Amino acid sequence: MAIPSFVDRVTVHVTGGHGGNGCASVHREKFKPLGGPDGGNGGDGGSVILRVDPNLTTLVDYHRSSHRNATNGAQGKGDHQAGSNGGDVVLPVPDGTVVGTPDGEVLADLVGPGAEFVAAQGGKGGLGNAALASSTRKAPGFALLGEDGEERTIVLELKVVADIGLVGFPSAGKSSLVASISRARPKIADYPFTTLIPNLGVVVAGETTFTVADVPGLIEGASEGRGLGHDFLRHVERCAALVHVIDCATYEPGRDPLSDLDTIEAELEAHGGLEDRPRLVALNKIDVPDAKEIAVMVTAELEQRGLRVFPISTASHEGLEALKFAMAEIVRKQREEAEKPDTTRIVIRPQVAGGPEFKVRQTPDGEWLVTGEKPERWVRQTDFGNAEATGYLADRLNRLGVEKELLERGAVEGDAVIIGDGPNAIVFDFAPEVQAGAEILARRGEDHRLEEPRPAVQRRRSKDSDYHAFKAGELARPADLSEYGQGWVDDEVDLSPAETKAAAKAAAKLARKEAREQAAGQELDQDE
């Protein structure tokens, strides 16, 4: 099948590049056993960007190749080496391209050279363990994953940017009129539907320069899909004024200038959005004797409708100058009435974030669904094969307030919690960080009980405190210092050799002192 040279509507599938994963690495160097984490961040993925190119007039390139992908970001490396960013893909489009979704939602209207629209945003790179280190987590053994690039299907629709639009039946002389008043050279022939694409011509009238668009021929029912008008009516939406080119020399039965005008106006009204555009009427082909008489007959009635009428001939160029200057007058007036750019100083102030960062609701099955940009993004960044990374995710959700919200809504331990409402959703059992009796559960991946001294250590410290208090005279008699450093139970035998030797020496010294005191007491009793 032949590919047309002019395409004004295409569907394109665009995909942003994926972000690179962060790196989990520990610095290793001779004589530096504790080098610390040095994993670099992953690079950001490239984006797919649409940019207006004034040299383009068609979307045919995307008709041939409708899938466009940006490059991925590189993975981070050790020694604090960040991954390189993926390259952006810039897609040139003609001036006047409207970007929308397959459902009809308009995303952007690109008018003016250089206008841009990010069609697919690249994914952010994951953080390396060097960036995740903190005062409480000095050596993370994990890194974050890169995010996937945005993927979407967009519809590109071209609407020709012209000041004047020429409308009329096939073979009414629209292409001939463009060729007569400009340097454009559209295809001209003596059969209907010769023009298959809109033709643009640049016209100069005095000090005013404007563009004229020749819209392919309209027929009755064009707004409903008959003929070519259904495909090209969109091209007159941007025009400042419309010119009805009416064939006064047609030999088709049932046609006359007034009925042709009424038919085209009915199709424009059915298309919608063109009621406020000024109209001019060009009665063409008055070089034919009968056509000139018909033009004279209908001029008065057309003027009674409030229309400005211009009898013209594209063959003899009769009346073209008057028509050109009339079109230039409308364009000049429209440009003068256009809103001038506001030169008021713009002050940008931070906006208060509106709405919660996440939402929690219970499904009919009794599960808890958590949705929101942050929780869902954090899930995509987590490597669930790493227990420490999973604990880090739980901490982030807890700090965000997800756990508190679930408890307030009645969630209990063991309930199923779903984060995300798409293919990347995860399900886990709810295990809140709550106080149970005298024991407080720690953050995921940590245990406060490991930071508390064991009972054996506490008993040894108590005996040591009593001993030193007795030596300082603050304690009359210690509870039991005879066993200091001796008779430890099995769970207390964890002293180093130096500590064991010091404890034995202190115990022997205490025993000798007690023996001397006992001997002195016995001698005193004998003397009495």
PDB file of N, CA, C and O in Angstrom, residues 122-157:
ATOM      1  N   GLY A 122      11.264  10.515  31.274  1.00  0.00           N
ATOM      2  CA  GLY A 122      12.175   9.439  31.640  1.00  0.00           C
ATOM      3  C   GLY A 122      12.119   9.141  33.125  1.00  0.00           C
ATOM      4  O   GLY A 122      11.776   9.991  33.947  1.00  0.00           O
ATOM      5  N   GLY A 123      12.455   7.902  33.500  1.00  0.00           N
ATOM      6  CA  GLY A 123      12.435   7.490  34.899  1.00  0.00           C
ATOM      7  C   GLY A 123      13.631   8.035  35.664  1.00  0.00           C
ATOM      8  O   GLY A 123      14.712   8.236  35.103  1.00  0.00           O
ATOM      9  N   LYS A 124      13.442   8.279  36.955  1.00  0.00           N
ATOM     10  CA  LYS A 124      14.519   8.757  37.810  1.00  0.00           C
ATOM     11  C   LYS A 124      15.441   7.600  38.182  1.00  0.00           C
ATOM     12  O   LYS A 124      15.012   6.465  38.383  1.00  0.00           O
ATOM     13  N   GLY A 125      16.749   7.905  38.272  1.00  0.00           N
ATOM     14  CA  GLY A 125      17.705   6.898  38.675  1.00  0.00           C
ATOM     15  C   GLY A 125      17.618   6.609  40.167  1.00  0.00           C
ATOM     16  O   GLY A 125      17.233   7.463  40.959  1.00  0.00           O
ATOM     17  N   GLY A 126      17.966   5.376  40.555  1.00  0.00           N
ATOM     18  CA  GLY A 126      17.925   4.993  41.958  1.00  0.00           C
ATOM     19  C   GLY A 126      19.130   5.521  42.726  1.00  0.00           C
ATOM     20  O   GLY A 126      20.213   5.716  42.157  1.00  0.00           O
ATOM     21  N   LEU A 127      18.954   5.751  44.022  1.00  0.00           N
ATOM     22  CA  LEU A 127      20.038   6.232  44.869  1.00  0.00           C
ATOM     23  C   LEU A 127      20.959   5.077  45.250  1.00  0.00           C
ATOM     24  O   LEU A 127      20.503   3.963  45.539  1.00  0.00           O
ATOM     25  N   GLY A 128      22.264   5.347  45.265  1.00  0.00           N
ATOM     26  CA  GLY A 128      23.226   4.373  45.743  1.00  0.00           C
ATOM     27  C   GLY A 128      23.293   4.373  47.259  1.00  0.00           C
ATOM     28  O   GLY A 128      22.744   5.251  47.934  1.00  0.00           O
ATOM     29  N   ASN A 129      23.993   3.356  47.824  1.00  0.00           N
ATOM     30  CA  ASN A 129      24.018   3.279  49.285  1.00  0.00           C
ATOM     31  C   ASN A 129      24.814   4.415  49.916  1.00  0.00           C
ATOM     32  O   ASN A 129      24.633   4.726  51.092  1.00  0.00           O
ATOM     33  N   ALA A 130      25.691   5.085  49.165  1.00  0.00           N
ATOM     34  CA  ALA A 130      26.389   6.251  49.721  1.00  0.00           C
ATOM     35  C   ALA A 130      25.407   7.381  50.009  1.00  0.00           C
ATOM     36  O   ALA A 130      25.533   8.095  51.006  1.00  0.00           O
ATOM     37  N   ALA A 131      24.409   7.566  49.135  1.00  0.00           N
ATOM     38  CA  ALA A 131      23.410   8.617  49.338  1.00  0.00           C
ATOM     39  C   ALA A 131      22.396   8.237  50.408  1.00  0.00           C
ATOM     40  O   ALA A 131      21.731   9.112  50.970  1.00  0.00           O
ATOM     41  N   LEU A 132      22.266   6.950  50.713  1.00  0.00           N
ATOM     42  CA  LEU A 132      21.301   6.497  51.705  1.00  0.00           C
ATOM     43  C   LEU A 132      21.889   6.444  53.106  1.00  0.00           C
ATOM     44  O   LEU A 132      21.165   6.193  54.066  1.00  0.00           O
ATOM     45  N   ALA A 133      23.206   6.641  53.233  1.00  0.00           N
ATOM     46  CA  ALA A 133      23.842   6.581  54.552  1.00  0.00           C
ATOM     47  C   ALA A 133      23.403   7.760  55.412  1.00  0.00           C
ATOM     48  O   ALA A 133      23.180   8.870  54.917  1.00  0.00           O
ATOM     49  N   SER A 134      23.255   7.509  56.704  1.00  0.00           N
ATOM     50  CA  SER A 134      22.866   8.545  57.653  1.00  0.00           C
ATOM     51  C   SER A 134      23.537   8.251  58.990  1.00  0.00           C
ATOM     52  O   SER A 134      24.295   7.296  59.129  1.00  0.00           O
ATOM     53  N   SER A 135      23.256   9.083  59.981  1.00  0.00           N
ATOM     54  CA  SER A 135      23.867   8.886  61.294  1.00  0.00           C
ATOM     55  C   SER A 135      23.378   7.614  61.967  1.00  0.00           C
ATOM     56  O   SER A 135      24.080   7.029  62.788  1.00  0.00           O
ATOM     57  N   THR A 136      22.189   7.174  61.645  1.00  0.00           N
ATOM     58  CA  THR A 136      21.654   5.942  62.236  1.00  0.00           C
ATOM     59  C   THR A 136      21.826   4.740  61.324  1.00  0.00           C
ATOM     60  O   THR A 136      21.690   3.615  61.766  1.00  0.00           O
ATOM     61  N   ARG A 137      22.068   4.963  60.051  1.00  0.00           N
ATOM     62  CA  ARG A 137      22.294   3.876  59.087  1.00  0.00           C
ATOM     63  C   ARG A 137      23.594   4.192  58.353  1.00  0.00           C
ATOM     64  O   ARG A 137      23.589   4.733  57.259  1.00  0.00           O
ATOM     65  N   LYS A 138      24.714   3.850  58.993  1.00  0.00           N
ATOM     66  CA  LYS A 138      26.012   4.290  58.499  1.00  0.00           C
ATOM     67  C   LYS A 138      26.519   3.464  57.319  1.00  0.00           C
ATOM     68  O   LYS A 138      27.333   3.955  56.546  1.00  0.00           O
ATOM     69  N   ALA A 139      26.082   2.237  57.204  1.00  0.00           N
ATOM     70  CA  ALA A 139      26.585   1.381  56.116  1.00  0.00           C
ATOM     71  C   ALA A 139      25.432   0.598  55.513  1.00  0.00           C
ATOM     72  O   ALA A 139      25.267  -0.596  55.767  1.00  0.00           O
ATOM     73  N   PRO A 140      24.557   1.253  54.717  1.00  0.00           N
ATOM     74  CA  PRO A 140      23.440   0.524  54.103  1.00  0.00           C
ATOM     75  C   PRO A 140      23.942  -0.569  53.170  1.00  0.00           C
ATOM     76  O   PRO A 140      24.874  -0.358  52.389  1.00  0.00           O
ATOM     77  N   GLY A 141      23.321  -1.708  53.287  1.00  0.00           N
ATOM     78  CA  GLY A 141      23.691  -2.820  52.409  1.00  0.00           C
ATOM     79  C   GLY A 141      22.757  -2.953  51.237  1.00  0.00           C
ATOM     80  O   GLY A 141      22.577  -4.053  50.699  1.00  0.00           O
ATOM     81  N   PHE A 142      22.142  -1.863  50.811  1.00  0.00           N
ATOM     82  CA  PHE A 142      21.185  -1.917  49.707  1.00  0.00           C
ATOM     83  C   PHE A 142      21.209  -0.589  48.970  1.00  0.00           C
ATOM     84  O   PHE A 142      21.778   0.401  49.442  1.00  0.00           O
ATOM     85  N   ALA A 143      20.598  -0.563  47.797  1.00  0.00           N
ATOM     86  CA  ALA A 143      20.435   0.645  46.995  1.00  0.00           C
ATOM     87  C   ALA A 143      19.034   0.625  46.403  1.00  0.00           C
ATOM     88  O   ALA A 143      18.360  -0.410  46.382  1.00  0.00           O
ATOM     89  N   LEU A 144      18.597   1.776  45.926  1.00  0.00           N
ATOM     90  CA  LEU A 144      17.259   1.873  45.334  1.00  0.00           C
ATOM     91  C   LEU A 144      17.312   1.557  43.850  1.00  0.00           C
ATOM     92  O   LEU A 144      18.300   1.840  43.167  1.00  0.00           O
ATOM     93  N   LEU A 145      16.228   0.982  43.364  1.00  0.00           N
ATOM     94  CA  LEU A 145      16.108   0.665  41.940  1.00  0.00           C
ATOM     95  C   LEU A 145      15.698   1.909  41.156  1.00  0.00           C
ATOM     96  O   LEU A 145      15.047   2.812  41.678  1.00  0.00           O
ATOM     97  N   GLY A 146      16.075   1.945  39.904  1.00  0.00           N
ATOM     98  CA  GLY A 146      15.641   3.027  39.025  1.00  0.00           C
ATOM     99  C   GLY A 146      14.180   2.875  38.654  1.00  0.00           C
ATOM    100  O   GLY A 146      13.647   1.766  38.581  1.00  0.00           O
ATOM    101  N   GLU A 147      13.524   3.993  38.390  1.00  0.00           N
ATOM    102  CA  GLU A 147      12.114   3.963  38.012  1.00  0.00           C
ATOM    103  C   GLU A 147      11.964   3.742  36.509  1.00  0.00           C
ATOM    104  O   GLU A 147      12.825   4.130  35.716  1.00  0.00           O
ATOM    105  N   ASP A 148      10.857   3.117  36.142  1.00  0.00           N
ATOM    106  CA  ASP A 148      10.555   2.908  34.727  1.00  0.00           C
ATOM    107  C   ASP A 148      10.156   4.236  34.078  1.00  0.00           C
ATOM    108  O   ASP A 148       9.555   5.100  34.717  1.00  0.00           O
ATOM    109  N   GLY A 149      10.483   4.382  32.811  1.00  0.00           N
ATOM    110  CA  GLY A 149      10.079   5.568  32.075  1.00  0.00           C
ATOM    111  C   GLY A 149       8.591   5.549  31.769  1.00  0.00           C
ATOM    112  O   GLY A 149       7.950   4.492  31.716  1.00  0.00           O
ATOM    113  N   GLU A 150       8.043   6.728  31.573  1.00  0.00           N
ATOM    114  CA  GLU A 150       6.613   6.844  31.258  1.00  0.00           C
ATOM    115  C   GLU A 150       6.339   6.266  29.876  1.00  0.00           C
ATOM    116  O   GLU A 150       7.102   6.462  28.934  1.00  0.00           O
ATOM    117  N   GLU A 151       5.249   5.557  29.773  1.00  0.00           N
ATOM    118  CA  GLU A 151       4.853   4.942  28.499  1.00  0.00           C
ATOM    119  C   GLU A 151       3.407   5.312  28.206  1.00  0.00           C
ATOM    120  O   GLU A 151       2.525   5.140  29.047  1.00  0.00           O
ATOM    121  N   ARG A 152       3.173   5.847  27.011  1.00  0.00           N
ATOM    122  CA  ARG A 152       1.812   6.257  26.675  1.00  0.00           C
ATOM    123  C   ARG A 152       1.621   6.248  25.168  1.00  0.00           C
ATOM    124  O   ARG A 152       2.576   6.234  24.396  1.00  0.00           O
ATOM    125  N   THR A 153       0.363   6.270  24.782  1.00  0.00           N
ATOM    126  CA  THR A 153      -0.030   6.376  23.376  1.00  0.00           C
ATOM    127  C   THR A 153      -0.645   7.748  23.161  1.00  0.00           C
ATOM    128  O   THR A 153      -1.575   8.135  23.881  1.00  0.00           O
ATOM    129  N   ILE A 154      -0.132   8.494  22.199  1.00  0.00           N
ATOM    130  CA  ILE A 154      -0.624   9.848  21.934  1.00  0.00           C
ATOM    131  C   ILE A 154      -1.097   9.929  20.487  1.00  0.00           C
ATOM    132  O   ILE A 154      -0.670   9.150  19.623  1.00  0.00           O
ATOM    133  N   VAL A 155      -1.977  10.877  20.247  1.00  0.00           N
ATOM    134  CA  VAL A 155      -2.504  11.138  18.906  1.00  0.00           C
ATOM    135  C   VAL A 155      -2.041  12.528  18.495  1.00  0.00           C
ATOM    136  O   VAL A 155      -2.308  13.516  19.204  1.00  0.00           O
ATOM    137  N   LEU A 156      -1.354  12.611  17.372  1.00  0.00           N
ATOM    138  CA  LEU A 156      -0.900  13.892  16.833  1.00  0.00           C
ATOM    139  C   LEU A 156      -1.839  14.290  15.704  1.00  0.00           C
ATOM    140  O   LEU A 156      -2.062  13.511  14.770  1.00  0.00           O
ATOM    141  N   GLU A 157      -2.380  15.500  15.809  1.00  0.00           N
ATOM    142  CA  GLU A 157      -3.332  15.991  14.814  1.00  0.00           C
ATOM    143  C   GLU A 157      -2.864  17.363  14.353  1.00  0.00           C
ATOM    144  O   GLU A 157      -2.669  18.274  15.159  1.00  0.00           O
TER     145      GLU A 157
END
